[in-house]
Short mmCIF file of C-alpha atoms in Angstrom, two decimals:
data_model
loop_
_atom_site.label_atom_id
_atom_site.label_comp_id
_atom_site.label_asym_id
_atom_site.label_seq_id
_atom_site.Cartn_x
_atom_site.Cartn_y
_atom_site.Cartn_z
CA MET A 29 -6.00 -28.96 48.79
CA ALA A 30 -7.46 -28.40 52.18
CA THR A 31 -6.20 -30.16 55.21
CA GLU A 32 -8.30 -28.59 57.83
CA THR A 33 -7.26 -29.68 61.21
CA HIS A 34 -10.20 -28.36 63.03
CA SER A 35 -13.63 -27.15 62.09
CA ALA A 36 -13.76 -23.47 61.51
CA THR A 37 -17.32 -22.82 62.32
CA GLY A 38 -17.01 -20.39 65.14
CA ASN A 39 -14.33 -18.08 63.87
CA GLY A 40 -15.88 -17.35 60.48
CA MET A 41 -14.22 -17.16 57.13
CA ALA A 42 -11.07 -15.45 58.25
CA ASP A 43 -10.23 -18.54 60.17
CA VAL A 44 -11.02 -20.78 57.23
CA MET A 45 -8.72 -18.73 55.09
CA GLY A 46 -5.95 -19.36 57.50
CA VAL A 47 -5.37 -15.68 57.74
CA ASP A 48 -4.91 -13.94 61.01
CA GLY A 49 -8.24 -12.81 62.28
CA HIS A 50 -7.47 -9.13 62.59
CA ASP A 51 -5.98 -8.93 59.13
CA MET A 52 -9.14 -10.04 57.43
CA ALA A 53 -11.45 -8.45 59.94
CA THR A 54 -12.95 -6.14 57.38
CA SER A 55 -13.62 -8.80 54.78
CA SER A 56 -17.00 -10.41 54.59
CA THR A 57 -15.94 -13.38 52.51
CA GLY A 58 -12.95 -15.60 52.11
CA MET A 59 -12.12 -14.59 48.56
CA PRO A 60 -10.42 -11.22 48.38
CA GLN A 61 -12.16 -10.71 45.04
CA LEU A 62 -15.52 -10.86 46.74
CA ASP A 63 -14.57 -8.50 49.52
CA PHE A 64 -16.89 -5.73 48.40
CA SER A 65 -15.49 -3.22 50.85
CA THR A 66 -12.51 -2.75 48.52
CA TRP A 67 -14.53 -2.47 45.34
CA ALA A 68 -15.18 1.26 45.56
CA ASN A 69 -11.49 1.88 45.95
CA GLN A 70 -10.49 -0.40 43.09
CA ILE A 71 -13.17 0.91 40.76
CA PHE A 72 -12.25 4.50 41.48
CA TRP A 73 -8.57 4.01 40.80
CA LEU A 74 -9.28 1.81 37.80
CA LEU A 75 -11.39 4.55 36.25
CA VAL A 76 -8.61 7.03 36.94
CA ALA A 77 -6.09 4.70 35.32
CA LEU A 78 -8.28 4.02 32.30
CA ILE A 79 -8.98 7.71 31.74
CA VAL A 80 -5.28 8.54 32.00
CA ILE A 81 -4.41 5.77 29.58
CA TYR A 82 -7.12 6.85 27.16
CA LEU A 83 -6.07 10.48 27.26
CA VAL A 84 -2.39 9.67 26.85
CA LEU A 85 -3.02 7.26 24.02
CA SER A 86 -5.58 9.30 22.11
CA ARG A 87 -3.85 12.67 22.56
CA VAL A 88 -0.17 11.74 22.33
CA ALA A 89 0.76 8.21 21.47
CA LEU A 90 -1.65 7.11 18.77
CA PRO A 91 -1.44 10.26 16.60
CA ARG A 92 2.32 10.11 16.88
CA ILE A 93 2.55 6.47 15.89
CA ALA A 94 0.05 6.98 13.11
CA ALA A 95 2.13 9.92 11.86
CA VAL A 96 5.33 7.88 12.01
CA LEU A 97 3.72 4.97 10.20
CA ALA A 98 2.27 7.27 7.55
CA GLU A 99 5.62 8.98 7.14
CA ARG A 100 7.35 5.67 6.82
CA GLN A 101 4.78 4.55 4.28
CA GLY A 102 5.37 7.76 2.39
CA THR A 103 9.12 7.31 2.50
CA ILE A 104 8.85 3.74 1.34
CA SER A 105 6.55 4.60 -1.55
CA ASN A 106 8.79 7.56 -2.42
CA ASP A 107 11.79 5.29 -2.44
CA ILE A 108 9.93 2.78 -4.54
CA ALA A 109 8.90 5.53 -6.94
CA ARG A 110 12.48 6.73 -7.14
CA ALA A 111 13.70 3.21 -7.73
CA GLU A 112 11.11 2.83 -10.47
CA ASP A 113 12.33 6.08 -11.98
CA LEU A 114 15.93 4.93 -11.89
CA LYS A 115 14.95 1.64 -13.38
CA ARG A 116 13.10 3.42 -16.15
CA GLN A 117 16.13 5.65 -16.79
CA ALA A 118 18.38 2.64 -16.88
CA SER A 119 16.14 0.89 -19.38
CA GLU A 120 16.00 4.05 -21.45
CA ALA A 121 19.77 4.26 -21.45
CA GLU A 122 19.94 0.64 -22.41
CA ALA A 123 17.51 1.23 -25.25
CA ALA A 124 19.56 4.20 -26.43
CA TYR A 125 22.70 2.12 -26.31
CA GLU A 126 21.02 -0.64 -28.23
CA GLN A 127 19.83 1.91 -30.78
CA ALA A 128 23.31 3.36 -31.13
CA LEU A 129 24.75 -0.10 -31.51
CA LYS A 130 22.18 -0.93 -34.15
CA ASP A 131 22.86 2.31 -35.99
CA ALA A 132 26.57 1.74 -35.92
CA ARG A 133 26.13 -1.74 -37.16
CA ALA A 134 23.83 -0.58 -39.92
CA GLU A 135 26.28 2.14 -40.90
CA ALA A 136 29.15 -0.27 -40.97
CA GLN A 137 27.11 -2.58 -43.10
CA ALA A 138 26.14 0.26 -45.40
CA ILE A 139 29.78 1.33 -45.73
CA SER A 140 30.94 -2.16 -46.50
CA GLN A 141 28.06 -2.59 -48.91
CA ASN A 142 28.98 0.65 -50.66
CA THR A 143 32.60 -0.33 -50.84
CA ARG A 144 31.66 -3.68 -52.17
CA ASP A 145 29.39 -2.12 -54.77
CA GLU A 146 32.06 0.35 -55.81
CA ILE A 147 34.61 -2.39 -56.09
CA LYS A 148 32.17 -4.45 -58.07
CA THR A 149 31.42 -1.59 -60.46
CA GLN A 150 35.12 -0.93 -60.86
CA VAL A 151 35.74 -4.57 -61.48
CA THR A 152 32.88 -4.68 -63.93
CA LYS A 153 34.16 -1.61 -65.70
CA ALA A 154 37.67 -2.96 -65.86
CA THR A 155 36.37 -6.25 -67.11
CA GLN A 156 34.31 -4.46 -69.78
CA GLU A 157 37.29 -2.39 -70.85
CA ALA A 158 39.43 -5.43 -70.98
CA ASP A 159 36.76 -7.27 -72.94
CA ALA A 160 36.49 -4.33 -75.32
CA ARG A 161 40.21 -4.19 -75.81
CA ILE A 162 40.37 -7.91 -76.30
CA ALA A 163 37.57 -7.71 -78.83
CA GLU A 164 39.37 -4.90 -80.62
CA LYS A 165 42.60 -6.83 -80.70
CA THR A 166 40.80 -9.90 -81.87
CA ALA A 167 39.10 -7.94 -84.63
CA GLU A 168 42.40 -6.42 -85.62
CA ALA A 169 44.05 -9.78 -85.66
CA GLU A 170 41.20 -11.27 -87.62
CA SER A 171 41.29 -8.54 -90.21
CA ALA A 172 45.07 -9.01 -90.42
CA VAL A 173 44.60 -12.73 -90.88
CA ALA A 174 41.91 -12.08 -93.47
CA ALA A 175 44.18 -9.64 -95.31
CA ILE A 176 47.01 -12.12 -95.20
CA ARG A 177 44.73 -14.84 -96.37
CA ALA A 178 43.38 -12.67 -99.18
CA SER A 179 46.85 -11.69 -100.33
CA ALA A 180 47.91 -15.30 -100.08
CA MET A 181 44.98 -16.29 -102.26
CA GLU A 182 45.87 -13.65 -104.75
CA ASN A 183 49.44 -14.87 -104.78
CA VAL A 184 48.27 -18.40 -105.24
CA GLU A 185 46.04 -17.33 -108.16
CA ALA A 186 48.83 -15.43 -109.80
CA VAL A 187 51.20 -18.30 -109.32
CA ALA A 188 48.63 -20.75 -110.61
CA LYS A 189 47.96 -18.61 -113.73
CA ASP A 190 51.66 -18.13 -114.28
CA THR A 191 52.25 -21.78 -113.81
CA ALA A 192 49.37 -22.68 -116.03
CA GLU A 193 50.66 -20.31 -118.77
CA ALA A 194 54.13 -21.70 -118.40
CA LEU A 195 52.76 -25.26 -118.59
CA VAL A 196 50.72 -24.49 -121.63
CA ALA A 197 53.72 -22.82 -123.25
CA ALA A 198 55.94 -25.69 -122.35
CA LEU A 199 53.49 -28.15 -123.82
CA GLY A 200 53.77 -26.22 -126.96
CA GLY A 201 50.59 -24.46 -127.10
CA SER A 202 50.01 -20.85 -127.06
CA ALA A 203 47.38 -19.93 -124.71
CA ASP A 204 45.34 -16.93 -124.36
CA THR A 205 45.98 -15.33 -121.05
CA ALA A 206 42.31 -14.55 -120.48
CA VAL A 207 41.27 -18.18 -121.18
CA ILE A 208 43.83 -19.48 -118.77
CA SER A 209 42.91 -17.16 -115.98
CA ASP A 210 39.20 -18.10 -116.42
CA ALA A 211 40.07 -21.74 -116.28
CA VAL A 212 42.17 -21.24 -113.17
CA ASP A 213 39.44 -19.19 -111.58
CA ASN A 214 36.93 -21.95 -112.35
CA ARG A 215 39.17 -24.52 -110.90
CA MET A 216 39.85 -22.58 -107.75
CA LYS A 217 36.18 -22.02 -107.22
CA GLY A 218 35.48 -25.65 -107.74
CA MET B 152 -19.68 -31.25 58.49
CA GLU B 153 -21.10 -28.49 56.36
CA GLY B 154 -17.67 -27.25 55.43
CA GLN B 155 -16.58 -30.72 54.44
CA LEU B 156 -19.60 -31.08 52.21
CA ALA B 157 -18.65 -27.80 50.60
CA HIS B 158 -15.20 -29.17 49.97
CA ILE B 159 -16.63 -32.23 48.33
CA GLY B 160 -18.77 -29.96 46.19
CA ALA B 161 -15.69 -27.96 45.32
CA GLY B 162 -13.96 -31.12 44.19
CA ILE B 163 -16.91 -32.03 41.99
CA ALA B 164 -16.98 -28.53 40.56
CA GLY B 165 -13.29 -28.83 39.89
CA LEU B 166 -14.08 -31.68 37.49
CA GLY B 167 -15.67 -29.04 35.33
CA THR B 168 -12.31 -27.52 34.56
CA GLY B 169 -11.14 -30.87 33.23
CA ILE B 170 -14.23 -31.19 31.06
CA ALA B 171 -13.63 -27.69 29.77
CA ALA B 172 -10.11 -28.84 28.89
CA LEU B 173 -11.76 -31.47 26.66
CA GLY B 174 -13.69 -28.70 24.98
CA VAL B 175 -10.60 -26.59 24.43
CA GLY B 176 -8.77 -29.59 23.05
CA ASN B 177 -11.66 -30.29 20.75
CA VAL B 178 -11.60 -26.76 19.41
CA ALA B 179 -7.85 -26.87 18.84
CA ALA B 180 -8.00 -30.35 17.27
CA SER B 181 -10.75 -29.35 14.87
CA PHE B 182 -8.89 -26.23 13.93
CA LEU B 183 -5.72 -28.16 13.33
CA SER B 184 -7.33 -30.83 11.18
CA GLY B 185 -9.08 -28.13 9.18
CA ALA B 186 -5.93 -26.10 8.92
CA LEU B 187 -3.92 -29.04 7.64
CA ARG B 188 -6.52 -29.71 4.95
CA ASN B 189 -6.53 -26.11 3.83
CA PRO B 190 -3.46 -24.34 5.19
CA SER B 191 -4.03 -21.23 3.07
CA ALA B 192 -7.28 -20.48 4.86
CA ALA B 193 -5.90 -21.20 8.33
CA ALA B 194 -4.18 -17.91 9.00
CA ALA B 195 -7.39 -15.96 8.57
CA GLN B 196 -9.17 -18.08 11.15
CA THR B 197 -6.80 -17.80 14.10
CA ALA B 198 -8.96 -15.06 15.62
CA THR B 199 -11.95 -17.37 15.41
CA LEU B 200 -9.85 -20.11 16.97
CA PHE B 201 -9.01 -17.95 19.95
CA ILE B 202 -12.58 -16.82 20.36
CA GLY B 203 -13.71 -20.44 20.34
CA ILE B 204 -11.03 -21.42 22.83
CA ALA B 205 -11.98 -18.48 25.02
CA PHE B 206 -15.64 -19.49 25.07
CA ALA B 207 -14.81 -23.07 25.94
CA GLU B 208 -12.27 -21.95 28.49
CA ALA B 209 -14.68 -19.50 30.12
CA LEU B 210 -17.06 -22.28 31.12
CA GLY B 211 -14.21 -24.16 32.73
CA ILE B 212 -13.29 -21.01 34.56
CA PHE B 213 -16.89 -20.78 35.77
CA SER B 214 -16.67 -24.16 37.39
CA PHE B 215 -13.28 -23.26 38.84
CA LEU B 216 -14.92 -20.16 40.25
CA ILE B 217 -17.70 -22.23 41.78
CA ALA B 218 -15.08 -24.46 43.33
CA LEU B 219 -13.40 -21.42 44.82
CA LEU B 220 -16.69 -20.07 46.07
CA LEU B 221 -17.46 -23.39 47.74
CA MET B 222 -14.02 -23.43 49.30
CA PHE B 223 -13.94 -19.91 50.60
CA ALA B 224 -17.28 -18.20 50.42
CA VAL B 225 -19.74 -20.84 51.63
CA MET C 258 -6.43 -25.17 50.89
CA ALA C 259 -7.02 -23.73 54.29
CA THR C 260 -4.49 -25.34 56.49
CA GLU C 261 -4.36 -23.46 59.70
CA ALA C 262 -1.30 -21.32 59.99
CA ASN C 263 -1.50 -21.42 63.74
CA GLY C 264 -2.37 -24.31 65.92
CA ALA C 265 -1.43 -27.95 65.82
CA GLU C 266 -0.53 -29.11 62.33
CA THR C 267 0.30 -32.46 60.97
CA GLY C 268 1.24 -31.86 57.34
CA GLY C 269 3.48 -28.85 57.76
CA LEU C 270 2.29 -27.50 54.42
CA VAL C 271 0.84 -23.99 54.41
CA PHE C 272 -1.24 -22.92 51.47
CA HIS C 273 -2.48 -19.39 51.12
CA PRO C 274 -3.19 -19.23 47.41
CA MET C 275 -5.70 -16.43 47.72
CA ASP C 276 -3.75 -14.19 50.06
CA GLN C 277 -1.90 -12.61 47.15
CA PHE C 278 -5.14 -11.03 46.01
CA ILE C 279 -5.86 -9.21 49.27
CA VAL C 280 -6.15 -5.48 48.83
CA ARG C 281 -4.15 -3.76 51.53
CA PRO C 282 -3.49 -0.10 52.21
CA LEU C 283 0.02 0.87 51.20
CA PHE C 284 0.54 3.02 54.25
CA GLY C 285 -0.79 2.14 57.66
CA ASP C 286 -3.19 -0.57 58.52
CA GLY C 287 -6.53 1.14 58.38
CA PRO C 288 -9.64 0.18 56.41
CA VAL C 289 -9.69 0.52 52.63
CA GLY C 290 -11.67 3.64 51.81
CA MET C 291 -12.53 4.88 48.35
CA PHE C 292 -9.41 7.01 47.91
CA THR C 293 -6.99 4.98 49.98
CA LEU C 294 -3.73 4.21 48.25
CA THR C 295 -3.59 0.42 48.19
CA ASN C 296 -1.38 -2.16 46.56
CA ALA C 297 -4.02 -2.35 43.81
CA THR C 298 -3.63 1.39 43.30
CA LEU C 299 0.13 1.02 43.09
CA TRP C 300 -0.03 -1.63 40.41
CA LEU C 301 -2.71 0.23 38.49
CA ALA C 302 -0.38 3.23 38.52
CA LEU C 303 2.51 1.06 37.38
CA THR C 304 0.33 -0.25 34.56
CA VAL C 305 -0.36 3.32 33.48
CA LEU C 306 3.35 4.09 33.67
CA ALA C 307 4.15 1.00 31.60
CA VAL C 308 1.65 2.08 28.97
CA ILE C 309 3.19 5.54 28.89
CA ALA C 310 6.69 4.08 28.74
CA ILE C 311 5.89 1.86 25.77
CA MET C 312 3.55 4.06 23.80
CA VAL C 313 4.91 7.54 24.55
CA LEU C 314 8.52 7.35 25.68
CA GLY C 315 9.38 4.49 23.37
CA THR C 316 8.11 6.35 20.33
CA SER C 317 9.40 9.77 21.33
CA ARG C 318 12.15 9.77 18.70
CA ARG C 319 9.66 9.38 15.83
CA ALA C 320 12.30 7.60 13.81
CA ILE C 321 11.56 6.44 10.29
CA ILE C 322 13.71 3.43 10.99
CA PRO C 323 12.35 2.41 14.40
CA SER C 324 14.48 1.64 17.37
CA ARG C 325 13.70 -1.49 19.35
CA SER C 326 11.51 0.27 21.87
CA GLN C 327 9.68 2.13 19.14
CA SER C 328 8.90 -1.04 17.24
CA VAL C 329 7.23 -2.46 20.35
CA GLY C 330 4.78 0.43 20.39
CA GLU C 331 4.30 0.22 16.63
CA LEU C 332 3.75 -3.55 16.80
CA ALA C 333 1.08 -3.08 19.47
CA TYR C 334 -0.53 -0.33 17.40
CA GLY C 335 -0.50 -2.40 14.23
CA PHE C 336 -1.73 -5.51 16.03
CA VAL C 337 -4.77 -3.83 17.58
CA TYR C 338 -5.46 -1.69 14.52
CA LYS C 339 -5.52 -4.73 12.27
CA MET C 340 -7.72 -6.57 14.74
CA VAL C 341 -10.23 -3.73 14.87
CA GLU C 342 -10.20 -3.34 11.10
CA ASP C 343 -10.55 -7.05 10.43
CA VAL C 344 -13.35 -7.69 12.89
CA THR C 345 -15.44 -4.54 12.84
CA GLY C 346 -14.67 -3.30 9.36
CA LYS C 347 -14.08 0.29 8.33
CA ASP C 348 -16.89 1.59 10.54
CA GLY C 349 -15.21 0.46 13.70
CA VAL C 350 -11.90 2.16 13.10
CA LYS C 351 -13.07 5.36 14.76
CA TYR C 352 -13.41 3.47 18.05
CA PHE C 353 -9.83 2.28 17.74
CA PRO C 354 -8.39 4.53 20.52
CA TYR C 355 -10.85 3.10 23.06
CA ILE C 356 -10.08 -0.46 22.13
CA MET C 357 -6.37 0.29 22.09
CA SER C 358 -6.59 1.74 25.61
CA LEU C 359 -8.47 -1.33 26.75
CA PHE C 360 -5.96 -3.71 25.19
CA MET C 361 -2.90 -1.90 26.50
CA PHE C 362 -4.35 -1.74 29.99
CA VAL C 363 -5.34 -5.41 30.11
CA VAL C 364 -2.20 -6.80 28.54
CA LEU C 365 0.18 -4.75 30.65
CA ALA C 366 -1.80 -5.33 33.84
CA ASN C 367 -1.65 -9.05 33.11
CA PHE C 368 2.08 -8.98 32.48
CA LEU C 369 2.84 -6.79 35.49
CA GLY C 370 0.75 -9.15 37.60
CA LEU C 371 3.16 -11.94 36.64
CA ILE C 372 6.11 -10.22 38.27
CA PRO C 373 6.85 -12.11 41.49
CA MET C 374 5.51 -10.37 44.61
CA SER C 375 3.37 -8.11 42.46
CA PHE C 376 -0.37 -7.64 42.62
CA ALA C 377 -2.50 -8.81 39.69
CA THR C 378 -5.08 -6.09 39.28
CA THR C 379 -6.90 -7.93 36.50
CA SER C 380 -7.51 -10.90 38.80
CA HIS C 381 -10.07 -8.79 40.64
CA PHE C 382 -13.68 -8.84 39.59
CA ALA C 383 -13.92 -5.22 40.61
CA VAL C 384 -11.59 -4.39 37.74
CA THR C 385 -12.82 -6.76 35.07
CA VAL C 386 -16.49 -6.17 35.82
CA VAL C 387 -15.98 -2.47 35.30
CA LEU C 388 -14.15 -3.11 32.05
CA ALA C 389 -16.78 -5.57 30.82
CA LEU C 390 -19.68 -3.38 31.90
CA ALA C 391 -18.11 -0.38 30.22
CA VAL C 392 -17.84 -2.40 27.00
CA PHE C 393 -21.37 -3.76 27.40
CA LEU C 394 -22.96 -0.38 28.08
CA ALA C 395 -20.96 1.36 25.36
CA VAL C 396 -21.87 -1.30 22.82
CA THR C 397 -25.55 -1.31 23.77
CA ILE C 398 -25.83 2.46 23.65
CA LEU C 399 -23.92 2.57 20.37
CA GLY C 400 -26.21 -0.08 18.96
CA PHE C 401 -29.30 1.95 19.77
CA VAL C 402 -27.76 5.21 18.64
CA ASN C 403 -26.59 3.81 15.34
CA ASN C 404 -29.52 1.59 14.49
CA GLY C 405 -32.41 2.90 16.57
CA VAL C 406 -35.08 0.37 17.47
CA SER C 407 -33.93 -1.93 14.70
CA PHE C 408 -31.04 -2.87 16.96
CA LEU C 409 -33.58 -5.09 18.72
CA GLY C 410 -33.84 -7.03 15.47
CA MET C 411 -30.65 -8.72 16.55
CA PHE C 412 -32.76 -10.77 18.97
CA TRP C 413 -35.48 -11.59 16.45
CA VAL C 414 -33.92 -14.25 14.25
CA THR C 415 -35.80 -13.86 10.99
CA SER C 416 -34.09 -16.84 9.41
CA ALA C 417 -35.70 -19.19 11.94
CA PRO C 418 -39.26 -20.57 11.69
CA LEU C 419 -41.83 -18.22 13.16
CA ALA C 420 -42.80 -20.58 15.97
CA LEU C 421 -39.23 -20.81 17.18
CA ARG C 422 -38.52 -17.11 17.11
CA PRO C 423 -39.83 -16.18 20.58
CA VAL C 424 -37.81 -18.98 22.13
CA LEU C 425 -34.73 -17.93 20.21
CA ALA C 426 -35.36 -14.32 21.17
CA ILE C 427 -35.29 -15.28 24.86
CA ILE C 428 -32.12 -17.31 24.37
CA GLU C 429 -30.48 -14.47 22.43
CA LEU C 430 -31.53 -12.00 25.09
CA ILE C 431 -30.10 -14.12 27.86
CA SER C 432 -26.88 -14.69 25.96
CA TYR C 433 -26.67 -10.97 25.33
CA PHE C 434 -26.91 -10.17 29.01
CA VAL C 435 -24.54 -12.97 29.96
CA ARG C 436 -21.88 -11.35 27.76
CA PRO C 437 -20.50 -8.94 30.40
CA VAL C 438 -20.57 -11.71 33.00
CA SER C 439 -18.53 -14.16 30.92
CA HIS C 440 -16.42 -11.32 29.56
CA SER C 441 -15.33 -10.26 33.02
CA ILE C 442 -15.16 -13.65 34.71
CA ARG C 443 -13.09 -15.12 31.87
CA LEU C 444 -10.33 -12.59 32.34
CA ALA C 445 -10.35 -12.45 36.13
CA GLY C 446 -10.81 -16.19 36.44
CA ASN C 447 -7.93 -17.04 34.13
CA ILE C 448 -5.54 -14.70 35.86
CA MET C 449 -6.71 -15.74 39.32
CA ALA C 450 -6.54 -19.43 38.50
CA GLY C 451 -3.02 -19.18 37.12
CA HIS C 452 -1.75 -17.23 40.10
CA ALA C 453 -3.48 -19.52 42.58
CA VAL C 454 -2.06 -22.63 40.91
CA ILE C 455 1.44 -21.19 40.96
CA LYS C 456 0.96 -20.34 44.62
CA VAL C 457 -0.20 -23.87 45.41
CA PHE C 458 2.87 -25.33 43.72
CA ALA C 459 4.97 -22.85 45.64
CA GLY C 460 3.38 -24.16 48.84
CA PHE C 461 4.59 -27.67 47.96
CA ALA C 462 8.14 -26.35 47.70
CA ALA C 463 8.25 -26.27 51.49
CA LEU C 464 8.69 -30.03 51.41
CA ALA C 465 12.30 -30.71 50.52
CA VAL C 466 11.47 -33.97 48.76
CA VAL C 467 9.09 -32.50 46.21
CA SER C 468 10.61 -29.05 45.93
CA PRO C 469 12.52 -29.72 42.66
CA ILE C 470 9.33 -30.97 41.01
CA SER C 471 7.51 -28.04 42.51
CA ILE C 472 9.97 -25.53 41.15
CA LEU C 473 9.85 -27.22 37.75
CA ALA C 474 6.07 -27.05 37.84
CA ILE C 475 6.16 -23.38 38.83
CA THR C 476 8.45 -22.64 35.90
CA ALA C 477 6.21 -24.48 33.49
CA MET C 478 3.09 -22.83 34.85
CA TYR C 479 4.79 -19.47 34.70
CA GLY C 480 5.51 -19.96 31.00
CA LEU C 481 1.91 -20.97 30.43
CA GLU C 482 0.73 -17.96 32.39
CA VAL C 483 2.76 -15.59 30.24
CA LEU C 484 0.98 -17.06 27.25
CA VAL C 485 -2.38 -16.88 29.00
CA ALA C 486 -1.79 -13.28 30.04
CA PHE C 487 -1.40 -12.31 26.41
CA ILE C 488 -4.12 -14.54 25.05
CA GLN C 489 -6.65 -13.31 27.59
CA ALA C 490 -5.90 -9.71 26.74
CA TYR C 491 -6.22 -10.62 23.06
CA VAL C 492 -9.47 -12.45 23.65
CA PHE C 493 -10.86 -9.63 25.76
CA THR C 494 -10.05 -7.17 23.02
CA ILE C 495 -11.27 -9.26 20.14
CA LEU C 496 -14.54 -10.01 21.92
CA THR C 497 -14.95 -6.29 22.44
CA CYS C 498 -14.48 -5.89 18.70
CA VAL C 499 -17.03 -8.64 18.00
CA TYR C 500 -19.60 -7.00 20.28
CA LEU C 501 -18.83 -3.67 18.66
CA LYS C 502 -19.45 -5.16 15.24
CA ASP C 503 -22.83 -6.40 16.45
CA ALA C 504 -23.66 -2.88 17.54
CA LEU C 505 -22.56 -1.35 14.26
CA SER C 506 -24.27 -3.85 11.97
CA PRO C 507 -26.68 -6.06 13.94
CA HIS C 508 -27.95 -7.96 10.90
CA HIS C 509 -25.17 -10.35 10.16
#
């Protein structure tokens, strides 16, 4: 980097630095960092600056930011808690709705079941009544048929005895009525 | 003559910064190869990475400083 | 680097990369005394004002939903707080305001130093040595206050074989005392190097042929320096935290 055109032995470091001699007259070295005459000044002002920064930060800024962050954290957790609460309420409402729906469904089922049962009992009753009436009618009819049959049998017996008497008379015999009716009875039984 | 020797010395000292660059590259390369093997653990180690880079870099800065001292303070 | 400004020149290039670091009185031309207002004083004061602007004025509205300026302060707070908590553990949190002050000063001084024509206060060893020595002394005193004589156990590596321990103790002792040196030189050296390199590239811009390349290089270096300004402040702070952790619990 250095293109020294002439040796800078006589003029000292200020010359080597390429700085005007009087400007760097106070410096003992070529690097400004190693110019110890400015150190006291820099250190003094640095300490002032650091103390100011420390006081400002520790007294004002950091407590404030910490408070804001804590407040924000609190707000966030509050909001989350409230959201949780709302969510819980919503799920409760949903559960209640489900319950109501279930109840309603059960009730409807019960009502329809009841109705069905009622109808069934009515039907059963009606059927039984009808059966009873039918049985009654059947019995009546059967007894009527039996009566008719009995009377018909009687008629047939009488006719048969009459006929038998008439036949016996016609054949020239005289027949005892009792004998004839016994014979007819025997025959009809046979 | 003496000043020119100092400049040569400064040049040699300046090599140190390049060698420190190798060190920094080595740190970064090792970190990267480790991080790619286990990316989940990489984020926790970035502080260590920077500390390692800073230590390697500091030695390069030392040689840069020696170069400067040879240039200006000798 | 030291092309003569006056006298016969052949190259025509003038490099004064270190002139930007000269401490000059703001008023007059006299010597720099202890209380003289210098350009360093001015930029230290501006750093303080920047800290106040970000951390106090920016957060003055105390909004639950932060404005843009407020989130900057809160981000810085959260960043440093997390760093302190992660590195030093719960014990170190009570030293958070000190570390925060240190970080805000270093990072803003670095950034302000990047403004063209400004003065980079953190490029001066006078500044960084004081910072590093303050950290070193505070950490050493804290170590002895918190742990008593057992703080010296940090240098006596019990996990090593007995024969090696004295050697290791010497090495540990040296590395302990080198800490403030590397701590300060790292910061000042990085900032100084970046500024000097930019200045050297700027010197090349005097040649019309290379000036586009030079300006491109300055832009690239400037971007790198913005990164370096932050990273060095981060590193300075995190190393402070690491040293603090050693003082709080030396047996790690």
